[in-house]
Amino acid sequence: GFGGADCSHNAACPSGCQLHGACAADNSCLCHPGYTGESCNIKLRCPGDCAMHGRCDDGLCHCDEGYSGDDCATYTPPGRPPYEPDIIEFVGEHANYALLAPLRVKGN
């Protein structure tokens, strides 16, 4: 609506800020997170809707674990577990020690 003596002063924010913002003292809209535009009528979108691997917050993707990139489309596999030698390699590395150690058999 309009106000003032001659009704020339815009007394309200545009479109009531579309229920996605608050009207400031200067009659401009202060938009809630995730919205923009003069009347907060534009929902901020994330690139590629975060490729279904993250959540959109104020136009930025926050990626799920294992995904990265501006649009969460890059799969980042978890790091490899620490290297563990197999038993053949372990025995081979310790063969000299086994030859030096006395062999004890139960009962002898």
PDB file of N, CA and C in Angstrom:
ATOM      1  N   GLY A   1       0.793  -1.156   0.000  1.00  0.00           N
ATOM      2  CA  GLY A   1       0.000   0.000   0.000  1.00  0.00           C
ATOM      3  C   GLY A   1       0.859   1.253   0.000  1.00  0.00           C
ATOM      4  N   PHE A   2       0.197   2.366  -0.084  1.00  0.00           N
ATOM      5  CA  PHE A   2       0.857   3.663  -0.091  1.00  0.00           C
ATOM      6  C   PHE A   2       0.432   4.448   1.133  1.00  0.00           C
ATOM      7  N   GLY A   3       1.296   5.384   1.538  1.00  0.00           N
ATOM      8  CA  GLY A   3       1.005   6.196   2.705  1.00  0.00           C
ATOM      9  C   GLY A   3       1.487   7.616   2.484  1.00  0.00           C
ATOM     10  N   GLY A   4       1.415   8.411   3.535  1.00  0.00           N
ATOM     11  CA  GLY A   4       1.830   9.807   3.446  1.00  0.00           C
ATOM     12  C   GLY A   4       0.650  10.700   3.139  1.00  0.00           C
ATOM     13  N   ALA A   5       0.863  12.030   3.232  1.00  0.00           N
ATOM     14  CA  ALA A   5      -0.206  13.012   3.025  1.00  0.00           C
ATOM     15  C   ALA A   5      -0.823  12.911   1.644  1.00  0.00           C
ATOM     16  N   ASP A   6       0.006  12.665   0.623  1.00  0.00           N
ATOM     17  CA  ASP A   6      -0.523  12.602  -0.743  1.00  0.00           C
ATOM     18  C   ASP A   6      -0.524  11.182  -1.314  1.00  0.00           C
ATOM     19  N   CYS A   7      -0.323  10.187  -0.423  1.00  0.00           N
ATOM     20  CA  CYS A   7      -0.311   8.767  -0.817  1.00  0.00           C
ATOM     21  C   CYS A   7       0.751   8.443  -1.866  1.00  0.00           C
ATOM     22  N   SER A   8       1.847   9.193  -1.873  1.00  0.00           N
ATOM     23  CA  SER A   8       2.911   8.945  -2.847  1.00  0.00           C
ATOM     24  C   SER A   8       4.041   8.095  -2.271  1.00  0.00           C
ATOM     25  N   HIS A   9       3.985   7.848  -0.975  1.00  0.00           N
ATOM     26  CA  HIS A   9       5.050   7.078  -0.321  1.00  0.00           C
ATOM     27  C   HIS A   9       4.644   5.602  -0.272  1.00  0.00           C
ATOM     28  N   ASN A  10       5.492   4.755  -0.822  1.00  0.00           N
ATOM     29  CA  ASN A  10       5.235   3.316  -0.787  1.00  0.00           C
ATOM     30  C   ASN A  10       5.429   2.844   0.650  1.00  0.00           C
ATOM     31  N   ALA A  11       4.358   2.429   1.295  1.00  0.00           N
ATOM     32  CA  ALA A  11       4.401   2.098   2.711  1.00  0.00           C
ATOM     33  C   ALA A  11       4.633   0.612   2.982  1.00  0.00           C
ATOM     34  N   ALA A  12       4.809  -0.163   1.982  1.00  0.00           N
ATOM     35  CA  ALA A  12       4.999  -1.606   2.212  1.00  0.00           C
ATOM     36  C   ALA A  12       6.078  -2.159   1.294  1.00  0.00           C
ATOM     37  N   CYS A  13       6.631  -3.228   1.705  1.00  0.00           N
ATOM     38  CA  CYS A  13       7.631  -3.902   0.881  1.00  0.00           C
ATOM     39  C   CYS A  13       6.951  -4.541  -0.325  1.00  0.00           C
ATOM     40  N   PRO A  14       7.716  -4.728  -1.391  1.00  0.00           N
ATOM     41  CA  PRO A  14       7.135  -5.327  -2.595  1.00  0.00           C
ATOM     42  C   PRO A  14       6.566  -6.718  -2.317  1.00  0.00           C
ATOM     43  N   SER A  15       5.306  -6.889  -2.634  1.00  0.00           N
ATOM     44  CA  SER A  15       4.608  -8.175  -2.508  1.00  0.00           C
ATOM     45  C   SER A  15       4.745  -8.793  -1.130  1.00  0.00           C
ATOM     46  N   GLY A  16       4.923  -7.967  -0.124  1.00  0.00           N
ATOM     47  CA  GLY A  16       5.052  -8.497   1.231  1.00  0.00           C
ATOM     48  C   GLY A  16       6.236  -9.429   1.398  1.00  0.00           C
ATOM     49  N   CYS A  17       7.225  -9.279   0.570  1.00  0.00           N
ATOM     50  CA  CYS A  17       8.441 -10.113   0.578  1.00  0.00           C
ATOM     51  C   CYS A  17       8.126 -11.585   0.353  1.00  0.00           C
ATOM     52  N   GLN A  18       6.971 -11.861  -0.256  1.00  0.00           N
ATOM     53  CA  GLN A  18       6.592 -13.212  -0.680  1.00  0.00           C
ATOM     54  C   GLN A  18       6.653 -14.259   0.437  1.00  0.00           C
ATOM     55  N   LEU A  19       6.532 -13.837   1.661  1.00  0.00           N
ATOM     56  CA  LEU A  19       6.604 -14.729   2.825  1.00  0.00           C
ATOM     57  C   LEU A  19       7.981 -15.364   3.003  1.00  0.00           C
ATOM     58  N   HIS A  20       8.974 -14.865   2.250  1.00  0.00           N
ATOM     59  CA  HIS A  20      10.333 -15.416   2.350  1.00  0.00           C
ATOM     60  C   HIS A  20      11.330 -14.358   2.799  1.00  0.00           C
ATOM     61  N   GLY A  21      10.850 -13.352   3.499  1.00  0.00           N
ATOM     62  CA  GLY A  21      11.728 -12.304   3.981  1.00  0.00           C
ATOM     63  C   GLY A  21      10.996 -11.395   4.952  1.00  0.00           C
ATOM     64  N   ALA A  22      11.708 -10.386   5.404  1.00  0.00           N
ATOM     65  CA  ALA A  22      11.138  -9.412   6.333  1.00  0.00           C
ATOM     66  C   ALA A  22      11.288  -8.023   5.726  1.00  0.00           C
ATOM     67  N   CYS A  23      10.332  -7.183   6.004  1.00  0.00           N
ATOM     68  CA  CYS A  23      10.341  -5.823   5.482  1.00  0.00           C
ATOM     69  C   CYS A  23      11.197  -4.939   6.386  1.00  0.00           C
ATOM     70  N   ALA A  24      12.209  -4.306   5.801  1.00  0.00           N
ATOM     71  CA  ALA A  24      13.116  -3.428   6.550  1.00  0.00           C
ATOM     72  C   ALA A  24      12.505  -2.027   6.665  1.00  0.00           C
ATOM     73  N   ALA A  25      13.118  -1.190   7.489  1.00  0.00           N
ATOM     74  CA  ALA A  25      12.625   0.173   7.726  1.00  0.00           C
ATOM     75  C   ALA A  25      12.561   0.988   6.437  1.00  0.00           C
ATOM     76  N   ASP A  26      13.448   0.700   5.494  1.00  0.00           N
ATOM     77  CA  ASP A  26      13.446   1.454   4.229  1.00  0.00           C
ATOM     78  C   ASP A  26      12.528   0.812   3.185  1.00  0.00           C
ATOM     79  N   ASN A  27      11.665  -0.113   3.627  1.00  0.00           N
ATOM     80  CA  ASN A  27      10.707  -0.814   2.761  1.00  0.00           C
ATOM     81  C   ASN A  27      11.371  -1.718   1.723  1.00  0.00           C
ATOM     82  N   SER A  28      12.552  -2.160   2.021  1.00  0.00           N
ATOM     83  CA  SER A  28      13.187  -3.166   1.165  1.00  0.00           C
ATOM     84  C   SER A  28      13.076  -4.506   1.883  1.00  0.00           C
ATOM     85  N   CYS A  29      13.146  -5.558   1.140  1.00  0.00           N
ATOM     86  CA  CYS A  29      13.030  -6.895   1.724  1.00  0.00           C
ATOM     87  C   CYS A  29      14.393  -7.425   2.148  1.00  0.00           C
ATOM     88  N   LEU A  30      14.431  -7.963   3.348  1.00  0.00           N
ATOM     89  CA  LEU A  30      15.608  -8.694   3.819  1.00  0.00           C
ATOM     90  C   LEU A  30      15.232 -10.172   3.712  1.00  0.00           C
ATOM     91  N   CYS A  31      15.789 -10.835   2.731  1.00  0.00           N
ATOM     92  CA  CYS A  31      15.364 -12.202   2.407  1.00  0.00           C
ATOM     93  C   CYS A  31      15.888 -13.235   3.399  1.00  0.00           C
ATOM     94  N   HIS A  32      15.036 -14.243   3.633  1.00  0.00           N
ATOM     95  CA  HIS A  32      15.450 -15.385   4.435  1.00  0.00           C
ATOM     96  C   HIS A  32      16.520 -16.177   3.677  1.00  0.00           C
ATOM     97  N   PRO A  33      17.329 -16.964   4.400  1.00  0.00           N
ATOM     98  CA  PRO A  33      18.332 -17.790   3.707  1.00  0.00           C
ATOM     99  C   PRO A  33      17.668 -18.655   2.635  1.00  0.00           C
ATOM    100  N   GLY A  34      18.337 -18.707   1.488  1.00  0.00           N
ATOM    101  CA  GLY A  34      17.827 -19.510   0.389  1.00  0.00           C
ATOM    102  C   GLY A  34      16.965 -18.755  -0.604  1.00  0.00           C
ATOM    103  N   TYR A  35      16.707 -17.441  -0.331  1.00  0.00           N
ATOM    104  CA  TYR A  35      15.874 -16.640  -1.227  1.00  0.00           C
ATOM    105  C   TYR A  35      16.573 -15.327  -1.554  1.00  0.00           C
ATOM    106  N   THR A  36      16.241 -14.785  -2.718  1.00  0.00           N
ATOM    107  CA  THR A  36      16.815 -13.519  -3.159  1.00  0.00           C
ATOM    108  C   THR A  36      15.790 -12.790  -4.022  1.00  0.00           C
ATOM    109  N   GLY A  37      16.149 -11.630  -4.505  1.00  0.00           N
ATOM    110  CA  GLY A  37      15.270 -10.841  -5.361  1.00  0.00           C
ATOM    111  C   GLY A  37      14.649  -9.691  -4.582  1.00  0.00           C
ATOM    112  N   GLU A  38      14.103  -8.725  -5.308  1.00  0.00           N
ATOM    113  CA  GLU A  38      13.518  -7.534  -4.683  1.00  0.00           C
ATOM    114  C   GLU A  38      12.416  -7.893  -3.691  1.00  0.00           C
ATOM    115  N   SER A  39      11.625  -8.913  -4.004  1.00  0.00           N
ATOM    116  CA  SER A  39      10.549  -9.322  -3.098  1.00  0.00           C
ATOM    117  C   SER A  39      10.781 -10.736  -2.548  1.00  0.00           C
ATOM    118  N   CYS A  40      12.044 -11.176  -2.559  1.00  0.00           N
ATOM    119  CA  CYS A  40      12.424 -12.502  -2.036  1.00  0.00           C
ATOM    120  C   CYS A  40      11.655 -13.619  -2.723  1.00  0.00           C
ATOM    121  N   ASN A  41      11.365 -13.433  -3.999  1.00  0.00           N
ATOM    122  CA  ASN A  41      10.574 -14.402  -4.739  1.00  0.00           C
ATOM    123  C   ASN A  41      11.415 -15.396  -5.539  1.00  0.00           C
ATOM    124  N   ILE A  42      12.724 -15.272  -5.473  1.00  0.00           N
ATOM    125  CA  ILE A  42      13.600 -16.172  -6.243  1.00  0.00           C
ATOM    126  C   ILE A  42      14.318 -17.102  -5.276  1.00  0.00           C
ATOM    127  N   LYS A  43      14.058 -18.398  -5.430  1.00  0.00           N
ATOM    128  CA  LYS A  43      14.725 -19.386  -4.588  1.00  0.00           C
ATOM    129  C   LYS A  43      16.115 -19.630  -5.159  1.00  0.00           C
ATOM    130  N   LEU A  44      17.114 -19.503  -4.288  1.00  0.00           N
ATOM    131  CA  LEU A  44      18.480 -19.761  -4.725  1.00  0.00           C
ATOM    132  C   LEU A  44      18.632 -21.247  -5.022  1.00  0.00           C
ATOM    133  N   ARG A  45      19.167 -21.553  -6.166  1.00  0.00           N
ATOM    134  CA  ARG A  45      19.358 -22.939  -6.579  1.00  0.00           C
ATOM    135  C   ARG A  45      20.841 -23.252  -6.528  1.00  0.00           C
ATOM    136  N   CYS A  46      21.127 -24.491  -6.323  1.00  0.00           N
ATOM    137  CA  CYS A  46      22.514 -24.943  -6.326  1.00  0.00           C
ATOM    138  C   CYS A  46      22.841 -25.539  -7.681  1.00  0.00           C
ATOM    139  N   PRO A  47      24.124 -25.498  -8.062  1.00  0.00           N
ATOM    140  CA  PRO A  47      24.510 -26.075  -9.347  1.00  0.00           C
ATOM    141  C   PRO A  47      24.105 -27.543  -9.414  1.00  0.00           C
ATOM    142  N   GLY A  48      23.356 -27.898 -10.448  1.00  0.00           N
ATOM    143  CA  GLY A  48      22.971 -29.289 -10.662  1.00  0.00           C
ATOM    144  C   GLY A  48      22.195 -29.900  -9.505  1.00  0.00           C
ATOM    145  N   ASP A  49      21.574 -29.071  -8.678  1.00  0.00           N
ATOM    146  CA  ASP A  49      20.860 -29.544  -7.481  1.00  0.00           C
ATOM    147  C   ASP A  49      21.741 -30.463  -6.638  1.00  0.00           C
ATOM    148  N   CYS A  50      23.024 -30.145  -6.610  1.00  0.00           N
ATOM    149  CA  CYS A  50      24.023 -30.886  -5.815  1.00  0.00           C
ATOM    150  C   CYS A  50      24.115 -32.350  -6.233  1.00  0.00           C
ATOM    151  N   ALA A  51      23.738 -32.642  -7.475  1.00  0.00           N
ATOM    152  CA  ALA A  51      23.868 -33.984  -8.066  1.00  0.00           C
ATOM    153  C   ALA A  51      23.270 -35.077  -7.184  1.00  0.00           C
ATOM    154  N   MET A  52      22.311 -34.704  -6.349  1.00  0.00           N
ATOM    155  CA  MET A  52      21.654 -35.658  -5.448  1.00  0.00           C
ATOM    156  C   MET A  52      22.618 -36.254  -4.417  1.00  0.00           C
ATOM    157  N   HIS A  53      23.785 -35.590  -4.229  1.00  0.00           N
ATOM    158  CA  HIS A  53      24.781 -36.071  -3.274  1.00  0.00           C
ATOM    159  C   HIS A  53      25.155 -34.991  -2.258  1.00  0.00           C
ATOM    160  N   GLY A  54      24.216 -34.112  -1.942  1.00  0.00           N
ATOM    161  CA  GLY A  54      24.476 -33.057  -0.973  1.00  0.00           C
ATOM    162  C   GLY A  54      23.218 -32.259  -0.718  1.00  0.00           C
ATOM    163  N   ARG A  55      23.342 -31.254   0.136  1.00  0.00           N
ATOM    164  CA  ARG A  55      22.194 -30.397   0.422  1.00  0.00           C
ATOM    165  C   ARG A  55      22.543 -28.978   0.016  1.00  0.00           C
ATOM    166  N   CYS A  56      21.538 -28.282  -0.489  1.00  0.00           N
ATOM    167  CA  CYS A  56      21.693 -26.910  -0.963  1.00  0.00           C
ATOM    168  C   CYS A  56      21.382 -25.952   0.175  1.00  0.00           C
ATOM    169  N   ASP A  57      22.289 -25.034   0.436  1.00  0.00           N
ATOM    170  CA  ASP A  57      22.091 -24.045   1.495  1.00  0.00           C
ATOM    171  C   ASP A  57      22.563 -22.698   0.968  1.00  0.00           C
ATOM    172  N   ASP A  58      21.621 -21.785   0.771  1.00  0.00           N
ATOM    173  CA  ASP A  58      21.917 -20.448   0.230  1.00  0.00           C
ATOM    174  C   ASP A  58      22.667 -20.498  -1.093  1.00  0.00           C
ATOM    175  N   GLY A  59      22.312 -21.440  -1.940  1.00  0.00           N
ATOM    176  CA  GLY A  59      22.930 -21.533  -3.257  1.00  0.00           C
ATOM    177  C   GLY A  59      24.257 -22.265  -3.274  1.00  0.00           C
ATOM    178  N   LEU A  60      24.699 -22.782  -2.140  1.00  0.00           N
ATOM    179  CA  LEU A  60      25.960 -23.526  -2.068  1.00  0.00           C
ATOM    180  C   LEU A  60      25.676 -24.970  -1.680  1.00  0.00           C
ATOM    181  N   CYS A  61      26.362 -25.893  -2.343  1.00  0.00           N
ATOM    182  CA  CYS A  61      26.208 -27.310  -2.025  1.00  0.00           C
ATOM    183  C   CYS A  61      27.087 -27.684  -0.834  1.00  0.00           C
ATOM    184  N   HIS A  62      26.515 -28.440   0.074  1.00  0.00           N
ATOM    185  CA  HIS A  62      27.253 -29.045   1.177  1.00  0.00           C
ATOM    186  C   HIS A  62      27.178 -30.543   0.912  1.00  0.00           C
ATOM    187  N   CYS A  63      28.297 -31.098   0.437  1.00  0.00           N
ATOM    188  CA  CYS A  63      28.326 -32.453  -0.101  1.00  0.00           C
ATOM    189  C   CYS A  63      28.289 -33.537   0.971  1.00  0.00           C
ATOM    190  N   ASP A  64      27.640 -34.656   0.595  1.00  0.00           N
ATOM    191  CA  ASP A  64      27.650 -35.851   1.430  1.00  0.00           C
ATOM    192  C   ASP A  64      29.075 -36.398   1.482  1.00  0.00           C
ATOM    193  N   GLU A  65      29.347 -37.201   2.501  1.00  0.00           N
ATOM    194  CA  GLU A  65      30.664 -37.822   2.631  1.00  0.00           C
ATOM    195  C   GLU A  65      30.957 -38.645   1.383  1.00  0.00           C
ATOM    196  N   GLY A  66      32.160 -38.482   0.867  1.00  0.00           N
ATOM    197  CA  GLY A  66      32.569 -39.213  -0.332  1.00  0.00           C
ATOM    198  C   GLY A  66      32.353 -38.451  -1.623  1.00  0.00           C
ATOM    199  N   TYR A  67      31.759 -37.246  -1.550  1.00  0.00           N
ATOM    200  CA  TYR A  67      31.513 -36.444  -2.749  1.00  0.00           C
ATOM    201  C   TYR A  67      32.075 -35.040  -2.543  1.00  0.00           C
ATOM    202  N   SER A  68      32.488 -34.416  -3.655  1.00  0.00           N
ATOM    203  CA  SER A  68      33.056 -33.078  -3.572  1.00  0.00           C
ATOM    204  C   SER A  68      32.762 -32.321  -4.858  1.00  0.00           C
ATOM    205  N   GLY A  69      33.215 -31.072  -4.908  1.00  0.00           N
ATOM    206  CA  GLY A  69      33.011 -30.220  -6.072  1.00  0.00           C
ATOM    207  C   GLY A  69      31.892 -29.222  -5.817  1.00  0.00           C
ATOM    208  N   ASP A  70      31.803 -28.218  -6.677  1.00  0.00           N
ATOM    209  CA  ASP A  70      30.773 -27.186  -6.537  1.00  0.00           C
ATOM    210  C   ASP A  70      29.370 -27.777  -6.580  1.00  0.00           C
ATOM    211  N   ASP A  71      29.208 -28.889  -7.321  1.00  0.00           N
ATOM    212  CA  ASP A  71      27.895 -29.501  -7.469  1.00  0.00           C
ATOM    213  C   ASP A  71      27.815 -30.905  -6.867  1.00  0.00           C
ATOM    214  N   CYS A  72      28.825 -31.294  -6.070  1.00  0.00           N
ATOM    215  CA  CYS A  72      28.871 -32.607  -5.396  1.00  0.00           C
ATOM    216  C   CYS A  72      28.844 -33.771  -6.380  1.00  0.00           C
ATOM    217  N   ALA A  73      29.261 -33.542  -7.611  1.00  0.00           N
ATOM    218  CA  ALA A  73      29.218 -34.596  -8.619  1.00  0.00           C
ATOM    219  C   ALA A  73      30.495 -35.434  -8.657  1.00  0.00           C
ATOM    220  N   THR A  74      31.533 -35.005  -7.960  1.00  0.00           N
ATOM    221  CA  THR A  74      32.799 -35.731  -7.996  1.00  0.00           C
ATOM    222  C   THR A  74      32.854 -36.734  -6.850  1.00  0.00           C
ATOM    223  N   TYR A  75      32.940 -38.014  -7.221  1.00  0.00           N
ATOM    224  CA  TYR A  75      33.052 -39.060  -6.204  1.00  0.00           C
ATOM    225  C   TYR A  75      34.500 -39.128  -5.738  1.00  0.00           C
ATOM    226  N   THR A  76      34.695 -39.059  -4.449  1.00  0.00           N
ATOM    227  CA  THR A  76      36.028 -39.127  -3.863  1.00  0.00           C
ATOM    228  C   THR A  76      36.062 -40.363  -2.968  1.00  0.00           C
ATOM    229  N   PRO A  77      36.656 -41.466  -3.467  1.00  0.00           N
ATOM    230  CA  PRO A  77      36.650 -42.682  -2.653  1.00  0.00           C
ATOM    231  C   PRO A  77      37.420 -42.466  -1.363  1.00  0.00           C
ATOM    232  N   PRO A  78      37.012 -43.195  -0.325  1.00  0.00           N
ATOM    233  CA  PRO A  78      37.736 -43.052   0.943  1.00  0.00           C
ATOM    234  C   PRO A  78      39.179 -43.498   0.773  1.00  0.00           C
ATOM    235  N   GLY A  79      40.050 -43.018   1.636  1.00  0.00           N
ATOM    236  CA  GLY A  79      41.460 -43.393   1.567  1.00  0.00           C
ATOM    237  C   GLY A  79      41.641 -44.890   1.748  1.00  0.00           C
ATOM    238  N   ARG A  80      42.692 -45.406   1.167  1.00  0.00           N
ATOM    239  CA  ARG A  80      42.975 -46.834   1.307  1.00  0.00           C
ATOM    240  C   ARG A  80      43.382 -47.131   2.737  1.00  0.00           C
ATOM    241  N   PRO A  81      43.058 -48.341   3.209  1.00  0.00           N
ATOM    242  CA  PRO A  81      43.506 -48.702   4.557  1.00  0.00           C
ATOM    243  C   PRO A  81      45.024 -48.829   4.567  1.00  0.00           C
ATOM    244  N   PRO A  82      45.631 -48.769   5.730  1.00  0.00           N
ATOM    245  CA  PRO A  82      47.081 -48.903   5.788  1.00  0.00           C
ATOM    246  C   PRO A  82      47.515 -50.239   5.193  1.00  0.00           C
ATOM    247  N   TYR A  83      48.687 -50.232   4.620  1.00  0.00           N
ATOM    248  CA  TYR A  83      49.214 -51.436   3.977  1.00  0.00           C
ATOM    249  C   TYR A  83      49.500 -52.507   5.021  1.00  0.00           C
ATOM    250  N   GLU A  84      49.002 -53.708   4.761  1.00  0.00           N
ATOM    251  CA  GLU A  84      49.286 -54.841   5.635  1.00  0.00           C
ATOM    252  C   GLU A  84      49.881 -55.940   4.774  1.00  0.00           C
ATOM    253  N   PRO A  85      51.095 -56.341   5.064  1.00  0.00           N
ATOM    254  CA  PRO A  85      51.719 -57.383   4.236  1.00  0.00           C
ATOM    255  C   PRO A  85      50.981 -58.709   4.404  1.00  0.00           C
ATOM    256  N   ASP A  86      50.988 -59.521   3.341  1.00  0.00           N
ATOM    257  CA  ASP A  86      50.360 -60.832   3.476  1.00  0.00           C
ATOM    258  C   ASP A  86      51.314 -61.785   4.202  1.00  0.00           C
ATOM    259  N   ILE A  87      50.841 -62.930   4.599  1.00  0.00           N
ATOM    260  CA  ILE A  87      51.612 -63.842   5.433  1.00  0.00           C
ATOM    261  C   ILE A  87      52.872 -64.349   4.733  1.00  0.00           C
ATOM    262  N   ILE A  88      52.816 -64.594   3.425  1.00  0.00           N
ATOM    263  CA  ILE A  88      53.989 -65.082   2.686  1.00  0.00           C
ATOM    264  C   ILE A  88      55.097 -64.043   2.750  1.00  0.00           C
ATOM    265  N   GLU A  89      54.743 -62.784   2.543  1.00  0.00           N
ATOM    266  CA  GLU A  89      55.733 -61.716   2.606  1.00  0.00           C
ATOM    267  C   GLU A  89      56.299 -61.599   4.015  1.00  0.00           C
ATOM    268  N   PHE A  90      55.451 -61.702   5.026  1.00  0.00           N
ATOM    269  CA  PHE A  90      55.886 -61.597   6.414  1.00  0.00           C
ATOM    270  C   PHE A  90      56.865 -62.725   6.759  1.00  0.00           C
ATOM    271  N   VAL A  91      56.534 -63.957   6.391  1.00  0.00           N
ATOM    272  CA  VAL A  91      57.411 -65.104   6.675  1.00  0.00           C
ATOM    273  C   VAL A  91      58.727 -64.932   5.933  1.00  0.00           C
ATOM    274  N   GLY A  92      58.655 -64.495   4.687  1.00  0.00           N
ATOM    275  CA  GLY A  92      59.874 -64.299   3.904  1.00  0.00           C
ATOM    276  C   GLY A  92      60.802 -63.285   4.546  1.00  0.00           C
ATOM    277  N   GLU A  93      60.238 -62.183   5.069  1.00  0.00           N
ATOM    278  CA  GLU A  93      61.056 -61.148   5.698  1.00  0.00           C
ATOM    279  C   GLU A  93      61.651 -61.614   7.020  1.00  0.00           C
ATOM    280  N   HIS A  94      60.998 -62.540   7.695  1.00  0.00           N
ATOM    281  CA  HIS A  94      61.449 -62.980   9.007  1.00  0.00           C
ATOM    282  C   HIS A  94      62.042 -64.388   8.997  1.00  0.00           C
ATOM    283  N   ALA A  95      62.378 -64.906   7.821  1.00  0.00           N
ATOM    284  CA  ALA A  95      62.908 -66.273   7.706  1.00  0.00           C
ATOM    285  C   ALA A  95      64.233 -66.417   8.451  1.00  0.00           C
ATOM    286  N   ASN A  96      65.130 -65.435   8.346  1.00  0.00           N
ATOM    287  CA  ASN A  96      66.417 -65.525   9.018  1.00  0.00           C
ATOM    288  C   ASN A  96      66.256 -65.594  10.528  1.00  0.00           C
ATOM    289  N   TYR A  97      65.318 -64.854  11.062  1.00  0.00           N
ATOM    290  CA  TYR A  97      65.068 -64.883  12.497  1.00  0.00           C
ATOM    291  C   TYR A  97      64.568 -66.262  12.916  1.00  0.00           C
ATOM    292  N   ALA A  98      63.698 -66.871  12.117  1.00  0.00           N
ATOM    293  CA  ALA A  98      63.148 -68.190  12.440  1.00  0.00           C
ATOM    294  C   ALA A  98      64.250 -69.246  12.465  1.00  0.00           C
ATOM    295  N   LEU A  99      65.251 -69.103  11.585  1.00  0.00           N
ATOM    296  CA  LEU A  99      66.350 -70.088  11.561  1.00  0.00           C
ATOM    297  C   LEU A  99      67.228 -69.948  12.791  1.00  0.00           C
ATOM    298  N   LEU A 100      67.353 -68.759  13.332  1.00  0.00           N
ATOM    299  CA  LEU A 100      68.222 -68.537  14.486  1.00  0.00           C
ATOM    300  C   LEU A 100      67.543 -68.902  15.801  1.00  0.00           C
ATOM    301  N   ALA A 101      66.218 -68.856  15.818  1.00  0.00           N
ATOM    302  CA  ALA A 101      65.497 -69.142  17.058  1.00  0.00           C
ATOM    303  C   ALA A 101      65.453 -70.648  17.290  1.00  0.00           C
ATOM    304  N   PRO A 102      65.686 -71.084  18.536  1.00  0.00           N
ATOM    305  CA  PRO A 102      65.630 -72.507  18.798  1.00  0.00           C
ATOM    306  C   PRO A 102      64.203 -73.023  18.643  1.00  0.00           C
ATOM    307  N   LEU A 103      64.084 -74.186  18.078  1.00  0.00           N
ATOM    308  CA  LEU A 103      62.785 -74.808  17.870  1.00  0.00           C
ATOM    309  C   LEU A 103      62.456 -75.623  19.087  1.00  0.00           C
ATOM    310  N   ARG A 104      61.333 -75.329  19.698  1.00  0.00           N
ATOM    311  CA  ARG A 104      60.907 -76.088  20.874  1.00  0.00           C
ATOM    312  C   ARG A 104      59.657 -76.869  20.522  1.00  0.00           C
ATOM    313  N   VAL A 105      59.718 -78.138  20.775  1.00  0.00           N
ATOM    314  CA  VAL A 105      58.589 -78.996  20.516  1.00  0.00           C
ATOM    315  C   VAL A 105      58.090 -79.479  21.863  1.00  0.00           C
ATOM    316  N   LYS A 106      56.810 -79.464  22.057  1.00  0.00           N
ATOM    317  CA  LYS A 106      56.227 -79.852  23.333  1.00  0.00           C
ATOM    318  C   LYS A 106      56.563 -81.307  23.613  1.00  0.00           C
ATOM    319  N   GLY A 107      57.063 -81.555  24.800  1.00  0.00           N
ATOM    320  CA  GLY A 107      57.427 -82.902  25.212  1.00  0.00           C
ATOM    321  C   GLY A 107      58.905 -83.186  25.059  1.00  0.00           C
ATOM    322  N   ASN A 108      59.670 -82.355  24.427  1.00  0.00           N
ATOM    323  CA  ASN A 108      61.113 -82.564  24.255  1.00  0.00           C
ATOM    324  C   ASN A 108      61.906 -81.579  25.065  1.00  0.00           C
TER     325      ASN A 108
END
